[in-house]
Amino acid sequence: MEFFLTIVPSTPAQGLCIIILICYGASYTPGYTGLAICEMVLSIIFFIVYTLGLNKQLTFVHWGWSDFIRAVIGALLFLITSLIVLIGHRDGPGIAAGVFGLLAGILFAYDAYITLPTLRKSHTAAPTESPEGV
């Protein structure tokens, strides 16, 4: 179940990043394409890592926290960038990219929200009785 919860939000995020990339490329200010490219590449990397099971083989990286941090940073950057674009630009592709960026920010926030419970694993309490049974 952990695999399914981790992979599902990343796949639509990759599609939204491609749409945002196209919209920013067609707008008057193509300088915002870097964010869409970086998040798309990072989403693809994490998708491949979890699909191939490399997260179990490469144990020197805590993949859960890395994925959580990627999702939080992506959500914050997409929300901030989209608000800047929606407030400051008036061309059609820029507004479309801003709207899709808001959707991507919400999707990345949801990805972070469902990734967090997998990081907080409950542990059992240690027995408090003495080993001698006194």
mmCIF file with all atom_site columns, C-alpha atoms in Angstrom:
data_model
loop_
_atom_site.group_PDB
_atom_site.id
_atom_site.type_symbol
_atom_site.label_atom_id
_atom_site.label_alt_id
_atom_site.label_comp_id
_atom_site.label_asym_id
_atom_site.label_entity_id
_atom_site.label_seq_id
_atom_site.pdbx_PDB_ins_code
_atom_site.Cartn_x
_atom_site.Cartn_y
_atom_site.Cartn_z
_atom_site.occupancy
_atom_site.B_iso_or_equiv
_atom_site.pdbx_formal_charge
_atom_site.auth_seq_id
_atom_site.auth_comp_id
_atom_site.auth_asym_id
_atom_site.auth_atom_id
_atom_site.pdbx_PDB_model_num
ATOM 1   C CA . MET A 1 1   ? 0.000  0.000   0.000   1.00 0.00 ? 1   MET A CA 1
ATOM 2   C CA . GLU A 1 2   ? 2.915  2.345   0.741   1.00 0.00 ? 2   GLU A CA 1
ATOM 3   C CA . PHE A 1 3   ? 4.145  1.929   -2.843  1.00 0.00 ? 3   PHE A CA 1
ATOM 4   C CA . PHE A 1 4   ? 0.719  2.816   -4.264  1.00 0.00 ? 4   PHE A CA 1
ATOM 5   C CA . LEU A 1 5   ? 0.335  5.907   -2.073  1.00 0.00 ? 5   LEU A CA 1
ATOM 6   C CA . THR A 1 6   ? 3.775  7.173   -3.019  1.00 0.00 ? 6   THR A CA 1
ATOM 7   C CA . ILE A 1 7   ? 3.538  6.657   -6.777  1.00 0.00 ? 7   ILE A CA 1
ATOM 8   C CA . VAL A 1 8   ? -0.016 7.801   -7.560  1.00 0.00 ? 8   VAL A CA 1
ATOM 9   C CA . PRO A 1 9   ? 0.355  11.566  -6.828  1.00 0.00 ? 9   PRO A CA 1
ATOM 10  C CA . SER A 1 10  ? 3.680  11.799  -8.650  1.00 0.00 ? 10  SER A CA 1
ATOM 11  C CA . THR A 1 11  ? 2.311  10.629  -11.992 1.00 0.00 ? 11  THR A CA 1
ATOM 12  C CA . PRO A 1 12  ? -0.311 13.403  -12.420 1.00 0.00 ? 12  PRO A CA 1
ATOM 13  C CA . ALA A 1 13  ? 2.278  15.874  -11.164 1.00 0.00 ? 13  ALA A CA 1
ATOM 14  C CA . GLN A 1 14  ? 4.568  14.888  -14.032 1.00 0.00 ? 14  GLN A CA 1
ATOM 15  C CA . GLY A 1 15  ? 1.763  15.509  -16.518 1.00 0.00 ? 15  GLY A CA 1
ATOM 16  C CA . LEU A 1 16  ? 0.963  18.885  -14.976 1.00 0.00 ? 16  LEU A CA 1
ATOM 17  C CA . CYS A 1 17  ? 4.637  19.844  -15.103 1.00 0.00 ? 17  CYS A CA 1
ATOM 18  C CA . ILE A 1 18  ? 4.686  19.118  -18.837 1.00 0.00 ? 18  ILE A CA 1
ATOM 19  C CA . ILE A 1 19  ? 1.542  21.221  -19.388 1.00 0.00 ? 19  ILE A CA 1
ATOM 20  C CA . ILE A 1 20  ? 2.993  24.055  -17.283 1.00 0.00 ? 20  ILE A CA 1
ATOM 21  C CA . LEU A 1 21  ? 6.249  23.834  -19.207 1.00 0.00 ? 21  LEU A CA 1
ATOM 22  C CA . ILE A 1 22  ? 4.402  24.202  -22.522 1.00 0.00 ? 22  ILE A CA 1
ATOM 23  C CA . CYS A 1 23  ? 2.314  27.116  -21.240 1.00 0.00 ? 23  CYS A CA 1
ATOM 24  C CA . TYR A 1 24  ? 5.286  28.983  -19.798 1.00 0.00 ? 24  TYR A CA 1
ATOM 25  C CA . GLY A 1 25  ? 7.196  28.388  -23.031 1.00 0.00 ? 25  GLY A CA 1
ATOM 26  C CA . ALA A 1 26  ? 4.382  29.985  -25.041 1.00 0.00 ? 26  ALA A CA 1
ATOM 27  C CA . SER A 1 27  ? 3.946  32.967  -22.707 1.00 0.00 ? 27  SER A CA 1
ATOM 28  C CA . TYR A 1 28  ? 5.782  36.282  -22.759 1.00 0.00 ? 28  TYR A CA 1
ATOM 29  C CA . THR A 1 29  ? 7.858  35.284  -19.729 1.00 0.00 ? 29  THR A CA 1
ATOM 30  C CA . PRO A 1 30  ? 9.414  31.868  -20.361 1.00 0.00 ? 30  PRO A CA 1
ATOM 31  C CA . GLY A 1 31  ? 11.765 32.344  -17.396 1.00 0.00 ? 31  GLY A CA 1
ATOM 32  C CA . TYR A 1 32  ? 9.512  30.342  -15.108 1.00 0.00 ? 32  TYR A CA 1
ATOM 33  C CA . THR A 1 33  ? 10.048 27.110  -17.057 1.00 0.00 ? 33  THR A CA 1
ATOM 34  C CA . GLY A 1 34  ? 12.979 26.147  -14.823 1.00 0.00 ? 34  GLY A CA 1
ATOM 35  C CA . LEU A 1 35  ? 10.704 25.281  -11.916 1.00 0.00 ? 35  LEU A CA 1
ATOM 36  C CA . ALA A 1 36  ? 8.526  23.014  -14.054 1.00 0.00 ? 36  ALA A CA 1
ATOM 37  C CA . ILE A 1 37  ? 11.584 21.291  -15.534 1.00 0.00 ? 37  ILE A CA 1
ATOM 38  C CA . CYS A 1 38  ? 13.234 20.695  -12.141 1.00 0.00 ? 38  CYS A CA 1
ATOM 39  C CA . GLU A 1 39  ? 10.092 19.349  -10.493 1.00 0.00 ? 39  GLU A CA 1
ATOM 40  C CA . MET A 1 40  ? 9.306  17.154  -13.489 1.00 0.00 ? 40  MET A CA 1
ATOM 41  C CA . VAL A 1 41  ? 12.805 15.650  -13.456 1.00 0.00 ? 41  VAL A CA 1
ATOM 42  C CA . LEU A 1 42  ? 12.698 15.088  -9.681  1.00 0.00 ? 42  LEU A CA 1
ATOM 43  C CA . SER A 1 43  ? 9.256  13.473  -9.930  1.00 0.00 ? 43  SER A CA 1
ATOM 44  C CA . ILE A 1 44  ? 10.481 11.160  -12.680 1.00 0.00 ? 44  ILE A CA 1
ATOM 45  C CA . ILE A 1 45  ? 13.563 10.221  -10.641 1.00 0.00 ? 45  ILE A CA 1
ATOM 46  C CA . PHE A 1 46  ? 11.477 9.342   -7.585  1.00 0.00 ? 46  PHE A CA 1
ATOM 47  C CA . PHE A 1 47  ? 8.964  7.490   -9.765  1.00 0.00 ? 47  PHE A CA 1
ATOM 48  C CA . ILE A 1 48  ? 11.770 5.351   -11.221 1.00 0.00 ? 48  ILE A CA 1
ATOM 49  C CA . VAL A 1 49  ? 13.365 4.766   -7.807  1.00 0.00 ? 49  VAL A CA 1
ATOM 50  C CA . TYR A 1 50  ? 10.111 3.532   -6.263  1.00 0.00 ? 50  TYR A CA 1
ATOM 51  C CA . THR A 1 51  ? 9.028  1.576   -9.354  1.00 0.00 ? 51  THR A CA 1
ATOM 52  C CA . LEU A 1 52  ? 12.285 -0.361  -9.614  1.00 0.00 ? 52  LEU A CA 1
ATOM 53  C CA . GLY A 1 53  ? 12.517 -0.872  -5.856  1.00 0.00 ? 53  GLY A CA 1
ATOM 54  C CA . LEU A 1 54  ? 15.803 0.980   -5.607  1.00 0.00 ? 54  LEU A CA 1
ATOM 55  C CA . ASN A 1 55  ? 14.652 2.570   -2.365  1.00 0.00 ? 55  ASN A CA 1
ATOM 56  C CA . LYS A 1 56  ? 15.150 -0.803  -0.668  1.00 0.00 ? 56  LYS A CA 1
ATOM 57  C CA . GLN A 1 57  ? 18.591 -1.344  -2.215  1.00 0.00 ? 57  GLN A CA 1
ATOM 58  C CA . LEU A 1 58  ? 20.035 2.137   -1.713  1.00 0.00 ? 58  LEU A CA 1
ATOM 59  C CA . THR A 1 59  ? 19.610 2.436   2.032   1.00 0.00 ? 59  THR A CA 1
ATOM 60  C CA . PHE A 1 60  ? 22.103 5.274   2.544   1.00 0.00 ? 60  PHE A CA 1
ATOM 61  C CA . VAL A 1 61  ? 19.383 7.720   1.406   1.00 0.00 ? 61  VAL A CA 1
ATOM 62  C CA . HIS A 1 62  ? 16.175 8.028   3.412   1.00 0.00 ? 62  HIS A CA 1
ATOM 63  C CA . TRP A 1 63  ? 13.842 8.010   0.406   1.00 0.00 ? 63  TRP A CA 1
ATOM 64  C CA . GLY A 1 64  ? 10.718 8.762   2.395   1.00 0.00 ? 64  GLY A CA 1
ATOM 65  C CA . TRP A 1 65  ? 12.036 12.031  3.796   1.00 0.00 ? 65  TRP A CA 1
ATOM 66  C CA . SER A 1 66  ? 13.608 12.930  0.465   1.00 0.00 ? 66  SER A CA 1
ATOM 67  C CA . ASP A 1 67  ? 10.270 12.463  -1.276  1.00 0.00 ? 67  ASP A CA 1
ATOM 68  C CA . PHE A 1 68  ? 8.487  14.450  1.438   1.00 0.00 ? 68  PHE A CA 1
ATOM 69  C CA . ILE A 1 69  ? 10.939 17.352  1.184   1.00 0.00 ? 69  ILE A CA 1
ATOM 70  C CA . ARG A 1 70  ? 10.670 17.312  -2.628  1.00 0.00 ? 70  ARG A CA 1
ATOM 71  C CA . ALA A 1 71  ? 6.890  17.482  -2.417  1.00 0.00 ? 71  ALA A CA 1
ATOM 72  C CA . VAL A 1 72  ? 6.874  20.303  0.155   1.00 0.00 ? 72  VAL A CA 1
ATOM 73  C CA . ILE A 1 73  ? 9.387  22.390  -1.784  1.00 0.00 ? 73  ILE A CA 1
ATOM 74  C CA . GLY A 1 74  ? 7.507  21.752  -5.030  1.00 0.00 ? 74  GLY A CA 1
ATOM 75  C CA . ALA A 1 75  ? 4.209  22.770  -3.445  1.00 0.00 ? 75  ALA A CA 1
ATOM 76  C CA . LEU A 1 76  ? 5.606  25.985  -2.000  1.00 0.00 ? 76  LEU A CA 1
ATOM 77  C CA . LEU A 1 77  ? 7.483  26.997  -5.149  1.00 0.00 ? 77  LEU A CA 1
ATOM 78  C CA . PHE A 1 78  ? 4.578  26.241  -7.482  1.00 0.00 ? 78  PHE A CA 1
ATOM 79  C CA . LEU A 1 79  ? 2.110  28.134  -5.295  1.00 0.00 ? 79  LEU A CA 1
ATOM 80  C CA . ILE A 1 80  ? 4.388  31.185  -4.981  1.00 0.00 ? 80  ILE A CA 1
ATOM 81  C CA . THR A 1 81  ? 5.365  31.224  -8.655  1.00 0.00 ? 81  THR A CA 1
ATOM 82  C CA . SER A 1 82  ? 1.783  30.741  -9.816  1.00 0.00 ? 82  SER A CA 1
ATOM 83  C CA . LEU A 1 83  ? 0.510  33.574  -7.647  1.00 0.00 ? 83  LEU A CA 1
ATOM 84  C CA . ILE A 1 84  ? 3.245  35.869  -8.997  1.00 0.00 ? 84  ILE A CA 1
ATOM 85  C CA . VAL A 1 85  ? 2.337  34.958  -12.571 1.00 0.00 ? 85  VAL A CA 1
ATOM 86  C CA . LEU A 1 86  ? -1.416 35.304  -12.022 1.00 0.00 ? 86  LEU A CA 1
ATOM 87  C CA . ILE A 1 87  ? -1.052 38.700  -10.358 1.00 0.00 ? 87  ILE A CA 1
ATOM 88  C CA . GLY A 1 88  ? 1.552  40.200  -12.660 1.00 0.00 ? 88  GLY A CA 1
ATOM 89  C CA . HIS A 1 89  ? 0.980  38.836  -16.164 1.00 0.00 ? 89  HIS A CA 1
ATOM 90  C CA . ARG A 1 90  ? -1.936 39.261  -18.517 1.00 0.00 ? 90  ARG A CA 1
ATOM 91  C CA . ASP A 1 91  ? -1.138 36.956  -21.444 1.00 0.00 ? 91  ASP A CA 1
ATOM 92  C CA . GLY A 1 92  ? -3.258 33.846  -22.014 1.00 0.00 ? 92  GLY A CA 1
ATOM 93  C CA . PRO A 1 93  ? -0.588 31.136  -21.786 1.00 0.00 ? 93  PRO A CA 1
ATOM 94  C CA . GLY A 1 94  ? 0.870  32.760  -18.673 1.00 0.00 ? 94  GLY A CA 1
ATOM 95  C CA . ILE A 1 95  ? -2.509 32.748  -16.941 1.00 0.00 ? 95  ILE A CA 1
ATOM 96  C CA . ALA A 1 96  ? -3.068 29.132  -17.982 1.00 0.00 ? 96  ALA A CA 1
ATOM 97  C CA . ALA A 1 97  ? 0.359  28.210  -16.616 1.00 0.00 ? 97  ALA A CA 1
ATOM 98  C CA . GLY A 1 98  ? -0.478 30.032  -13.387 1.00 0.00 ? 98  GLY A CA 1
ATOM 99  C CA . VAL A 1 99  ? -3.737 28.111  -12.974 1.00 0.00 ? 99  VAL A CA 1
ATOM 100 C CA . PHE A 1 100 ? -2.078 24.780  -13.754 1.00 0.00 ? 100 PHE A CA 1
ATOM 101 C CA . GLY A 1 101 ? 0.731  25.782  -11.380 1.00 0.00 ? 101 GLY A CA 1
ATOM 102 C CA . LEU A 1 102 ? -1.785 26.293  -8.589  1.00 0.00 ? 102 LEU A CA 1
ATOM 103 C CA . LEU A 1 103 ? -3.194 22.838  -9.335  1.00 0.00 ? 103 LEU A CA 1
ATOM 104 C CA . ALA A 1 104 ? 0.312  21.382  -9.311  1.00 0.00 ? 104 ALA A CA 1
ATOM 105 C CA . GLY A 1 105 ? 1.047  23.108  -6.011  1.00 0.00 ? 105 GLY A CA 1
ATOM 106 C CA . ILE A 1 106 ? -2.077 21.604  -4.484  1.00 0.00 ? 106 ILE A CA 1
ATOM 107 C CA . LEU A 1 107 ? -1.163 18.189  -5.903  1.00 0.00 ? 107 LEU A CA 1
ATOM 108 C CA . PHE A 1 108 ? 2.373  18.380  -4.505  1.00 0.00 ? 108 PHE A CA 1
ATOM 109 C CA . ALA A 1 109 ? 0.938  19.437  -1.123  1.00 0.00 ? 109 ALA A CA 1
ATOM 110 C CA . TYR A 1 110 ? -1.361 16.398  -1.234  1.00 0.00 ? 110 TYR A CA 1
ATOM 111 C CA . ASP A 1 111 ? 1.641  14.234  -2.101  1.00 0.00 ? 111 ASP A CA 1
ATOM 112 C CA . ALA A 1 112 ? 3.460  15.580  0.966   1.00 0.00 ? 112 ALA A CA 1
ATOM 113 C CA . TYR A 1 113 ? 0.334  15.045  3.092   1.00 0.00 ? 113 TYR A CA 1
ATOM 114 C CA . ILE A 1 114 ? 0.014  11.365  2.189   1.00 0.00 ? 114 ILE A CA 1
ATOM 115 C CA . THR A 1 115 ? 3.767  10.774  2.399   1.00 0.00 ? 115 THR A CA 1
ATOM 116 C CA . LEU A 1 116 ? 4.014  12.052  5.974   1.00 0.00 ? 116 LEU A CA 1
ATOM 117 C CA . PRO A 1 117 ? 2.075  9.207   7.691   1.00 0.00 ? 117 PRO A CA 1
ATOM 118 C CA . THR A 1 118 ? 4.413  6.642   6.135   1.00 0.00 ? 118 THR A CA 1
ATOM 119 C CA . LEU A 1 119 ? 7.314  8.447   7.813   1.00 0.00 ? 119 LEU A CA 1
ATOM 120 C CA . ARG A 1 120 ? 5.755  8.450   11.278  1.00 0.00 ? 120 ARG A CA 1
ATOM 121 C CA . LYS A 1 121 ? 5.779  4.788   12.137  1.00 0.00 ? 121 LYS A CA 1
ATOM 122 C CA . SER A 1 122 ? 4.492  3.770   15.535  1.00 0.00 ? 122 SER A CA 1
ATOM 123 C CA . HIS A 1 123 ? 6.853  1.840   17.732  1.00 0.00 ? 123 HIS A CA 1
ATOM 124 C CA . THR A 1 124 ? 5.933  -0.501  20.519  1.00 0.00 ? 124 THR A CA 1
ATOM 125 C CA . ALA A 1 125 ? 6.635  0.476   24.077  1.00 0.00 ? 125 ALA A CA 1
ATOM 126 C CA . ALA A 1 126 ? 9.417  -1.304  25.876  1.00 0.00 ? 126 ALA A CA 1
ATOM 127 C CA . PRO A 1 127 ? 8.294  -3.605  28.684  1.00 0.00 ? 127 PRO A CA 1
ATOM 128 C CA . THR A 1 128 ? 8.475  -1.928  32.077  1.00 0.00 ? 128 THR A CA 1
ATOM 129 C CA . GLU A 1 129 ? 8.497  -5.082  34.175  1.00 0.00 ? 129 GLU A CA 1
ATOM 130 C CA . SER A 1 130 ? 11.740 -6.305  35.628  1.00 0.00 ? 130 SER A CA 1
ATOM 131 C CA . PRO A 1 131 ? 13.167 -9.377  33.907  1.00 0.00 ? 131 PRO A CA 1
ATOM 132 C CA . GLU A 1 132 ? 13.128 -11.299 37.174  1.00 0.00 ? 132 GLU A CA 1
ATOM 133 C CA . GLY A 1 133 ? 9.334  -11.062 37.467  1.00 0.00 ? 133 GLY A CA 1
ATOM 134 C CA . VAL A 1 134 ? 9.388  -9.311  40.869  1.00 0.00 ? 134 VAL A CA 1
#
